[in-house]
């Protein structure tokens, strides 16, 4: 088989065989196919698309490029979000589902650009080890019911190489390649069931709802072909979720959710996704699921599970009991409304970038995150404000960062003299 013929075939809009896809994935992962040929093939895929069969083969080959875990438990489940701003709900969902009887095996990533990453958030808990060995990962799930760690080096190595190449060749925004990338990692974790949260809007990488729905449909189809139980939701990421954007701030917000007192939109997403995970992994019926979620929040067992998970992974669990003891940013700056009226829109991407500028995110992989940096949102879409009233607080360890961040934040807020309806958070469900 010759890679140049495979490139020509895709260039000419023909369907690749399973063997050709396997040849490409194996060859590129082993370093036998150079970047320039892999780039040409990725661009041909980007421009001409892949069939369901091709996407399924690509996912399977990428998944099998490394270890595929075999979890020694039943009722295993995970959740994946395509990334957003202020979306730290995984931190609350994993212990809720575990406390309610599910086994949550969660391998998460780091944030890039304006979107946050679960691992960066967990790093705010002093001592938390997100690089457990597979044995410790299993042990933690067995004892606590959940564990959140980073992807191991041996998990879908083909995706690691291909994603870096896509990032550098303008081929990230391709639904089939995104599907294979996300699912190859999630399926290699070995979970029986998966709940997907596909974000859409300014803060997401699928800006248009129709694109997000198409991506969700594609991921559901491929997951089913791989024999897994799956449900996907398309949710709104045109506005930031919850009231906090930033790593440590989002850990505090997750603790508030586990105490049942996080903001309404944050609780809605947390409860609904947790419910779905319980139903999917078979520990509750649809009728029981919501009550079960509310029960473990109200009786404190979900918060205790989070504490136990953090402790078993080396984290300072005292901080979970006393979130007010987390370290604080050296400086803060209050941002005031520039107009009177209703806030008609908060652009999620804008707030994500404003937080990044304070040190909460990275532009390049090597950039260092400041855990305490971020934004506390005091006014959200639909709220009525007077000019000069506080709408947000910025946190940073360096005062010189405030100016640009504040400018970015102001340009992300729109005002209206008319009352605005809050738009729904859940936009579609695909199963
Ligand atoms: N996240 C991934 O893991 N892969 C993609 O292709 C896009 C987002």
Short mmCIF file of C-alpha atoms and ligand atoms in Angstrom, two decimals:
data_model
loop_
_atom_site.label_atom_id
_atom_site.label_comp_id
_atom_site.label_asym_id
_atom_site.label_seq_id
_atom_site.Cartn_x
_atom_site.Cartn_y
_atom_site.Cartn_z
CA UNK A 1 0.00 0.00 0.00
CA UNK A 2 1.26 3.51 -0.78
CA UNK A 3 0.24 6.55 1.22
CA UNK A 4 0.29 8.79 -1.85
CA UNK A 5 -2.41 6.65 -3.46
CA UNK A 6 -4.54 6.93 -0.31
CA UNK A 7 -4.16 10.73 -0.42
CA UNK A 8 -5.13 10.79 -4.11
CA UNK A 9 -8.17 8.62 -3.44
CA UNK A 10 -9.49 10.95 -0.73
CA UNK A 11 -8.59 13.97 -2.85
CA UNK A 12 -10.83 12.48 -5.56
CA UNK A 13 -13.71 12.07 -3.05
CA UNK A 14 -13.56 8.27 -2.96
CA UNK A 15 -14.21 6.16 0.12
CA UNK A 16 -11.17 4.71 1.88
CA UNK A 17 -11.16 1.08 2.96
CA UNK A 18 -10.63 -0.12 6.51
CA UNK A 19 -7.18 -1.39 5.50
CA UNK A 20 -6.18 1.99 4.04
CA UNK A 21 -7.27 3.84 7.18
CA UNK A 22 -5.40 1.33 9.37
CA UNK A 23 -2.30 1.73 7.18
CA UNK A 24 -2.42 5.50 7.62
CA UNK A 25 -3.02 5.52 11.40
CA UNK A 26 -0.43 2.84 12.14
CA UNK A 27 2.14 4.35 9.77
CA UNK A 28 1.75 7.88 11.07
CA UNK A 29 1.81 6.85 14.73
CA UNK A 30 4.98 4.82 14.13
CA UNK A 31 6.66 7.78 12.43
CA UNK A 32 6.80 6.00 9.05
CA UNK A 33 4.48 8.47 7.30
CA UNK A 34 5.86 12.02 7.36
CA UNK A 35 3.89 15.06 8.53
CA UNK A 36 3.56 16.49 5.02
CA UNK A 37 1.73 13.44 3.71
CA UNK A 38 -0.43 13.10 6.82
CA UNK A 39 -1.28 16.83 6.51
CA UNK A 40 -2.34 16.37 2.90
CA UNK A 41 -4.61 13.48 3.82
CA UNK A 42 -6.13 15.37 6.77
CA UNK A 43 -6.88 18.34 4.50
CA UNK A 44 -8.48 16.02 1.94
CA UNK A 45 -10.64 14.58 4.75
CA UNK A 46 -11.48 18.09 5.92
CA UNK A 47 -12.55 19.20 2.44
CA UNK A 48 -14.27 16.04 1.22
CA UNK A 49 -15.56 14.52 4.47
CA UNK A 50 -15.61 10.93 5.63
CA UNK A 51 -18.46 8.41 5.45
CA UNK A 52 -19.90 6.89 8.61
CA UNK A 53 -17.97 3.70 7.84
CA UNK A 54 -14.70 5.62 7.38
CA UNK A 55 -15.26 7.63 10.59
CA UNK A 56 -15.96 4.45 12.49
CA UNK A 57 -12.79 2.76 11.15
CA UNK A 58 -10.71 5.85 11.94
CA UNK A 59 -12.08 5.95 15.50
CA UNK A 60 -11.39 2.24 16.00
CA UNK A 61 -7.84 2.45 14.64
CA UNK A 62 -7.03 5.51 16.75
CA UNK A 63 -8.50 3.87 19.84
CA UNK A 64 -6.45 0.72 19.23
CA UNK A 65 -3.23 2.70 18.69
CA UNK A 66 -2.56 2.40 22.45
CA UNK A 67 -3.91 0.72 25.57
CA UNK A 68 -7.61 -0.02 25.74
CA UNK A 69 -8.58 -0.36 29.39
CA UNK A 70 -10.77 -3.12 30.64
CA UNK A 71 -12.52 -1.74 33.73
CA UNK A 72 -13.14 -4.41 36.37
CA UNK A 73 -16.54 -2.97 37.35
CA UNK A 74 -20.10 -2.86 36.14
CA UNK A 75 -22.20 0.32 35.74
CA UNK A 76 -19.21 2.23 34.35
CA UNK A 77 -19.88 5.64 32.87
CA UNK A 78 -18.15 8.84 31.81
CA UNK A 79 -19.17 12.24 30.56
CA UNK A 80 -17.45 14.41 28.00
CA UNK A 81 -17.96 18.06 27.23
CA UNK A 82 -16.61 19.60 24.06
CA UNK A 83 -15.40 22.54 26.15
CA UNK A 84 -16.66 25.90 27.26
CA UNK A 85 -16.33 28.81 29.66
CA UNK A 86 -17.12 28.34 33.35
CA UNK A 87 -18.07 24.74 32.69
CA UNK A 88 -16.56 22.92 35.67
CA UNK A 89 -19.55 20.60 36.16
CA UNK A 90 -17.50 17.41 35.68
CA UNK A 91 -16.02 18.05 39.13
CA UNK A 92 -19.47 17.90 40.67
CA UNK A 93 -20.98 15.26 38.40
CA UNK A 94 -18.35 12.53 38.97
CA UNK A 95 -18.92 12.39 42.76
CA UNK A 96 -22.71 12.77 42.44
CA UNK A 97 -22.96 9.80 40.08
CA UNK A 98 -20.52 7.79 42.21
CA UNK A 99 -22.45 8.54 45.42
CA UNK A 100 -25.61 7.37 43.65
CA UNK A 101 -24.06 4.02 42.69
CA UNK A 102 -22.34 4.53 39.31
CA UNK A 103 -18.66 3.89 38.65
CA UNK A 104 -17.17 6.98 37.02
CA UNK A 105 -13.89 6.52 35.17
CA UNK A 106 -13.00 9.98 33.93
CA UNK A 107 -9.90 10.83 31.96
CA UNK A 108 -9.82 14.53 31.24
CA UNK A 109 -7.73 17.06 29.41
CA UNK A 110 -6.22 20.48 29.94
CA UNK A 111 -7.70 23.71 28.68
CA UNK A 112 -6.46 25.41 25.55
CA UNK A 113 -7.33 28.90 24.43
CA UNK A 114 -10.39 30.42 26.09
CA UNK A 115 -11.86 27.08 27.23
CA UNK A 116 -11.06 25.55 30.60
CA UNK A 117 -9.83 22.02 31.27
CA UNK A 118 -10.82 19.76 34.16
CA UNK A 119 -7.21 18.83 34.98
CA UNK A 120 -6.14 22.46 35.34
CA UNK A 121 -9.03 22.98 37.75
CA UNK A 122 -8.07 19.94 39.83
CA UNK A 123 -4.49 21.21 40.02
CA UNK A 124 -5.86 24.00 42.26
CA UNK A 125 -6.36 21.40 44.99
CA UNK A 126 -2.98 21.27 46.70
CA UNK A 127 -1.33 17.85 46.25
CA UNK A 128 -3.98 16.39 43.89
CA UNK A 129 -2.34 13.81 41.65
CA UNK A 130 -4.01 13.51 38.26
CA UNK A 131 -1.29 11.23 36.87
CA UNK A 132 -2.22 8.03 38.73
CA UNK A 133 -1.10 4.66 37.43
CA UNK A 134 -3.88 2.56 35.92
CA UNK A 135 -3.81 0.34 39.05
CA UNK A 136 -4.34 3.34 41.37
CA UNK A 137 -7.03 4.67 39.04
CA UNK A 138 -8.92 1.37 39.34
CA UNK A 139 -8.33 1.23 43.09
CA UNK A 140 -9.73 4.76 43.55
CA UNK A 141 -12.81 3.95 41.47
CA UNK A 142 -13.28 0.70 43.40
CA UNK A 143 -13.09 2.41 46.81
CA UNK A 144 -14.67 5.79 46.13
CA UNK A 145 -16.79 5.20 43.02
CA UNK A 146 -15.01 7.78 40.86
CA UNK A 147 -11.61 9.01 39.82
CA UNK A 148 -10.59 11.89 37.57
CA UNK A 149 -7.15 11.70 36.03
CA UNK A 150 -5.34 12.89 32.91
CA UNK A 151 -5.03 10.82 29.79
CA UNK A 152 -2.09 8.49 30.08
CA UNK A 153 0.65 8.56 27.44
CA UNK A 154 -0.49 5.15 26.29
CA UNK A 155 -4.10 6.20 25.66
CA UNK A 156 -4.83 6.75 21.95
CA UNK A 157 -1.30 7.99 21.06
CA UNK A 158 -2.43 8.35 17.43
CA UNK A 159 -4.77 11.12 18.51
CA UNK A 160 -2.04 12.98 20.36
CA UNK A 161 0.08 13.15 17.19
CA UNK A 162 -2.80 13.77 14.81
CA UNK A 163 -4.38 16.45 16.99
CA UNK A 164 -1.10 18.39 17.15
CA UNK A 165 -0.82 18.16 13.37
CA UNK A 166 -4.45 19.25 12.86
CA UNK A 167 -3.86 22.19 15.16
CA UNK A 168 -0.95 23.31 12.98
CA UNK A 169 -2.63 22.67 9.61
CA UNK A 170 -6.08 24.25 9.99
CA UNK A 171 -7.89 20.91 10.10
CA UNK A 172 -9.34 20.91 13.61
CA UNK A 173 -12.89 22.01 12.72
CA UNK A 174 -13.94 18.87 10.89
CA UNK A 175 -16.78 16.90 12.46
CA UNK A 176 -15.54 13.46 11.41
CA UNK A 177 -12.01 14.15 12.67
CA UNK A 178 -13.36 15.62 15.92
CA UNK A 179 -15.58 12.56 16.39
CA UNK A 180 -12.67 10.14 15.90
CA UNK A 181 -10.42 12.24 18.13
CA UNK A 182 -12.80 12.53 21.08
CA UNK A 183 -14.25 9.03 20.89
CA UNK A 184 -10.94 7.23 20.39
CA UNK A 185 -9.85 8.56 23.80
CA UNK A 186 -13.16 8.12 25.58
CA UNK A 187 -13.74 4.59 24.29
CA UNK A 188 -10.17 3.54 25.16
CA UNK A 189 -11.06 4.26 28.82
CA UNK A 190 -13.26 1.18 28.62
CA UNK A 191 -16.52 2.66 29.96
CA UNK A 192 -19.81 0.96 29.04
CA UNK A 193 -21.73 4.21 28.74
CA UNK A 194 -21.04 7.79 27.84
CA UNK A 195 -22.95 11.07 28.13
CA UNK A 196 -21.79 13.75 25.71
CA UNK A 197 -22.33 17.47 26.20
CA UNK A 198 -21.79 19.16 22.85
CA UNK A 199 -21.55 22.90 23.37
CA UNK A 200 -22.65 25.51 20.89
CA UNK A 201 -22.36 29.30 20.77
CA UNK A 202 -19.61 31.89 21.02
CA UNK A 203 -17.71 30.07 23.78
CA UNK A 204 -17.74 26.71 21.99
CA UNK A 205 -15.82 25.55 18.98
CA UNK A 206 -19.11 24.64 17.24
CA UNK A 207 -20.46 28.18 16.91
CA UNK A 208 -23.67 27.15 15.11
CA UNK A 209 -26.38 25.00 16.66
CA UNK A 210 -26.89 22.98 13.43
CA UNK A 211 -23.18 22.07 13.40
CA UNK A 212 -23.31 21.02 17.04
CA UNK A 213 -26.36 18.84 16.36
CA UNK A 214 -24.61 17.21 13.41
CA UNK A 215 -21.52 16.54 15.51
CA UNK A 216 -23.63 15.12 18.35
CA UNK A 217 -25.51 12.84 15.90
CA UNK A 218 -22.27 11.63 14.40
CA UNK A 219 -20.71 10.88 17.80
CA UNK A 220 -23.83 9.00 18.94
CA UNK A 221 -23.88 6.86 15.76
CA UNK A 222 -20.19 5.95 16.03
CA UNK A 223 -20.41 5.20 19.76
CA UNK A 224 -23.34 2.88 19.15
CA UNK A 225 -21.47 1.10 16.38
CA UNK A 226 -18.72 0.50 18.94
CA UNK A 227 -21.25 -1.17 21.22
CA UNK A 228 -21.46 1.54 23.88
CA UNK A 229 -24.53 3.14 25.43
CA UNK A 230 -24.59 6.83 24.64
CA UNK A 231 -26.68 9.98 24.90
CA UNK A 232 -25.65 13.41 23.63
CA UNK A 233 -27.01 16.79 24.61
CA UNK A 234 -26.44 20.00 22.74
CA UNK A 235 -26.23 22.82 25.27
CA UNK A 236 -25.86 26.56 25.07
CA UNK A 237 -22.36 28.00 25.45
CA UNK A 238 -23.14 31.43 24.08
CA UNK A 239 -23.01 32.70 27.68
CA UNK A 240 -20.64 31.53 30.42
CA UNK A 241 -21.97 28.82 32.72
CA UNK A 242 -22.40 29.58 36.41
CA UNK A 243 -20.85 32.58 38.13
CA UNK A 244 -17.17 31.69 38.07
CA UNK A 245 -14.55 31.45 35.36
CA UNK A 246 -11.09 30.35 36.43
CA UNK A 247 -9.57 27.19 37.83
CA UNK A 248 -9.68 27.53 41.59
CA UNK A 249 -12.89 29.56 41.37
CA UNK A 250 -14.50 26.72 39.44
CA UNK A 251 -13.45 24.15 42.06
CA UNK A 252 -15.18 26.35 44.64
CA UNK A 253 -18.27 26.52 42.43
CA UNK A 254 -18.30 22.71 42.07
CA UNK A 255 -18.19 22.44 45.88
CA UNK A 256 -21.14 24.84 46.03
CA UNK A 257 -22.99 22.60 43.55
CA UNK A 258 -22.29 19.58 45.75
CA UNK A 259 -23.89 21.58 48.57
CA UNK A 260 -26.85 22.34 46.28
CA UNK A 261 -26.18 26.07 46.18
CA UNK A 262 -24.51 26.78 42.83
CA UNK A 263 -26.25 29.13 40.35
CA UNK A 264 -29.40 27.90 38.62
CA UNK A 265 -27.89 27.18 35.18
CA UNK A 266 -24.95 25.35 36.76
CA UNK A 267 -27.27 23.20 38.89
CA UNK A 268 -29.54 22.50 35.92
CA UNK A 269 -26.66 21.16 33.82
CA UNK A 270 -25.16 19.21 36.74
CA UNK A 271 -28.42 17.55 37.74
CA UNK A 272 -29.58 16.73 34.21
CA UNK A 273 -26.28 15.20 33.06
CA UNK A 274 -25.93 13.25 36.33
CA UNK A 275 -29.48 11.91 35.95
CA UNK A 276 -28.76 10.78 32.41
CA UNK A 277 -25.54 9.05 33.47
CA UNK A 278 -27.38 7.13 36.20
CA UNK A 279 -30.04 5.97 33.78
CA UNK A 280 -27.54 5.06 31.08
CA UNK A 281 -25.27 3.02 33.35
CA UNK A 282 -28.27 1.21 34.76
CA UNK A 283 -28.26 2.20 38.43
CA UNK A 284 -31.55 4.12 38.31
CA UNK A 285 -34.70 4.25 36.23
CA UNK A 286 -35.66 7.54 34.64
CA UNK A 287 -38.31 7.99 37.32
CA UNK A 288 -35.79 7.42 40.14
CA UNK A 289 -32.80 9.27 38.72
CA UNK A 290 -33.58 12.89 39.61
CA UNK A 291 -34.62 12.01 43.17
CA UNK A 292 -31.41 9.99 43.56
CA UNK A 293 -29.28 12.94 42.40
CA UNK A 294 -31.06 15.35 44.74
CA UNK A 295 -30.78 12.88 47.61
CA UNK A 296 -26.98 12.51 47.38
CA UNK A 297 -26.59 16.27 47.18
CA UNK A 298 -28.92 16.94 50.10
CA UNK A 299 -27.58 14.21 52.40
CA UNK A 300 -23.97 15.32 51.80
CA UNK A 301 -22.77 11.99 50.40
CA UNK A 302 -21.79 13.49 47.01
CA UNK A 303 -19.61 16.09 48.74
CA UNK A 304 -18.07 13.38 50.95
CA UNK A 305 -17.31 11.36 47.80
CA UNK A 306 -15.53 14.34 46.26
CA UNK A 307 -13.53 14.74 49.46
CA UNK A 308 -12.59 11.04 49.49
CA UNK A 309 -11.57 11.09 45.83
CA UNK A 310 -9.37 14.15 46.40
CA UNK A 311 -7.82 12.56 49.51
CA UNK A 312 -7.14 9.24 47.78
CA UNK A 313 -5.42 11.12 44.99
CA UNK A 314 -3.16 12.96 47.44
CA UNK A 315 -5.12 16.22 47.58
CA UNK A 316 -5.55 18.36 50.67
CA UNK A 317 -9.12 17.36 51.55
CA UNK A 318 -9.34 20.01 54.28
CA UNK A 319 -9.78 22.50 51.45
CA UNK A 320 -12.96 20.73 50.36
CA UNK A 321 -14.37 21.17 53.87
CA UNK A 322 -13.21 24.78 54.02
CA UNK A 323 -13.16 26.18 50.48
CA UNK A 324 -12.65 29.65 51.97
CA UNK A 325 -9.10 28.48 52.86
CA UNK A 326 -8.04 28.07 49.22
CA UNK A 327 -5.32 30.55 48.33
CA UNK A 328 -6.56 33.83 46.95
CA UNK A 329 -5.40 36.06 44.13
CA UNK A 330 -3.21 38.94 45.28
CA UNK A 331 -5.37 41.57 43.61
CA UNK A 332 -8.93 42.08 42.51
CA UNK A 333 -10.71 44.71 40.48
CA UNK A 334 -14.44 45.38 40.41
CA UNK A 335 -15.93 46.00 36.96
CA UNK A 336 -18.92 48.37 36.77
CA UNK A 337 -21.83 48.48 34.30
CA UNK A 338 -21.33 51.08 31.57
CA UNK A 339 -25.04 51.44 30.89
CA UNK A 340 -28.37 51.07 32.64
CA UNK A 341 -30.81 48.46 31.40
CA UNK A 342 -31.08 44.72 30.97
CA UNK A 343 -28.02 42.66 30.12
CA UNK A 344 -29.11 41.18 26.81
CA UNK A 345 -25.99 39.15 26.09
CA UNK A 346 -22.73 38.10 27.68
CA UNK A 347 -20.40 36.72 25.07
CA UNK A 348 -18.90 33.55 26.54
CA UNK A 349 -15.79 33.62 24.39
CA UNK A 350 -15.13 37.23 25.45
CA UNK A 351 -15.34 36.32 29.15
CA UNK A 352 -13.16 33.25 28.48
CA UNK A 353 -10.50 35.43 26.85
CA UNK A 354 -10.79 38.04 29.65
CA UNK A 355 -10.10 35.25 32.19
CA UNK A 356 -7.22 33.90 30.08
CA UNK A 357 -5.64 37.36 30.03
CA UNK A 358 -5.65 37.31 33.84
CA UNK A 359 -3.69 34.03 33.84
CA UNK A 360 -6.56 31.51 34.03
CA UNK A 361 -5.78 29.96 30.64
CA UNK A 362 -3.00 29.43 28.18
CA UNK A 363 -2.34 30.55 24.65
CA UNK A 364 0.33 27.92 24.14
CA UNK A 365 0.67 24.51 25.75
CA UNK A 366 3.78 25.65 27.67
CA UNK A 367 2.06 28.65 29.33
CA UNK A 368 1.68 28.42 33.09
CA UNK A 369 -1.76 28.72 34.64
CA UNK A 370 -2.38 30.88 37.72
CA UNK A 371 -4.97 28.86 39.70
CA UNK A 372 -6.37 31.90 41.57
CA UNK A 373 -6.87 34.00 38.44
CA UNK A 374 -10.33 34.46 36.94
CA UNK A 375 -13.65 36.23 37.00
CA UNK A 376 -16.55 36.22 39.39
CA UNK A 377 -19.70 37.10 37.47
CA UNK A 378 -22.09 39.25 39.50
CA UNK A 379 -24.62 39.98 36.75
CA UNK A 380 -25.80 37.58 34.07
CA UNK A 381 -27.90 37.71 30.93
CA UNK A 382 -31.41 38.92 31.74
CA UNK A 383 -30.37 40.82 34.89
CA UNK A 384 -31.32 44.48 35.24
CA UNK A 385 -28.47 46.85 36.15
CA UNK A 386 -27.90 50.51 36.87
CA UNK A 387 -24.94 52.25 35.27
CA UNK A 388 -22.05 52.09 37.77
CA UNK A 389 -23.31 48.93 39.48
CA UNK A 390 -20.74 46.09 39.85
CA UNK A 391 -21.14 43.40 37.19
CA UNK A 392 -18.00 41.32 37.78
CA UNK A 393 -14.83 40.99 39.85
CA UNK A 394 -11.50 40.20 38.21
CA UNK A 395 -8.81 38.28 40.10
CA UNK A 396 -5.10 38.26 39.20
CA UNK A 397 -1.67 38.13 40.79
CA UNK A 398 -0.41 41.00 38.66
CA UNK A 399 -2.26 44.34 38.51
CA UNK A 400 -0.98 45.17 35.05
CA UNK A 401 -3.21 42.42 33.62
CA UNK A 402 -6.46 44.10 34.64
CA UNK A 403 -6.65 46.77 31.98
CA UNK A 404 -6.82 44.61 28.88
CA UNK A 405 -8.98 42.00 30.59
CA UNK A 406 -11.46 44.66 31.71
CA UNK A 407 -11.59 46.09 28.20
CA UNK A 408 -12.32 42.65 26.82
CA UNK A 409 -14.98 42.04 29.43
CA UNK A 410 -16.78 45.32 28.68
CA UNK A 411 -16.81 44.59 24.98
CA UNK A 412 -18.49 41.25 25.72
CA UNK A 413 -21.52 42.72 27.49
CA UNK A 414 -24.56 43.99 25.59
CA UNK A 415 -27.36 46.05 27.15
CA UNK A 416 -30.98 46.57 26.16
CA UNK A 417 -33.71 48.83 27.40
CA UNK A 418 -36.20 45.95 27.02
CA UNK A 419 -36.53 42.97 29.32
CA UNK A 420 -34.85 39.91 27.81
CA UNK A 421 -35.96 36.33 28.19
CA UNK A 422 -33.36 33.84 29.33
CA UNK A 423 -32.71 31.36 26.54
CA UNK A 424 -32.85 27.63 27.32
CA UNK A 425 -29.68 25.82 28.29
CA UNK A 426 -30.63 22.47 26.76
CA UNK A 427 -31.10 22.77 23.02
CA UNK A 428 -31.30 19.16 21.82
CA UNK A 429 -31.02 15.57 22.96
CA UNK A 430 -29.76 12.84 20.65
CA UNK A 431 -29.96 9.19 21.60
N1 LIG B 1 -11.25 17.89 21.46
C1 LIG B 1 -10.60 16.77 21.09
O1 LIG B 1 -10.18 15.97 21.92
N2 LIG B 1 -10.41 16.56 19.78
C2 LIG B 1 -10.85 17.40 18.82
O2 LIG B 1 -10.66 17.13 17.66
C3 LIG B 1 -11.54 18.56 19.23
C4 LIG B 1 -11.71 18.79 20.57
#
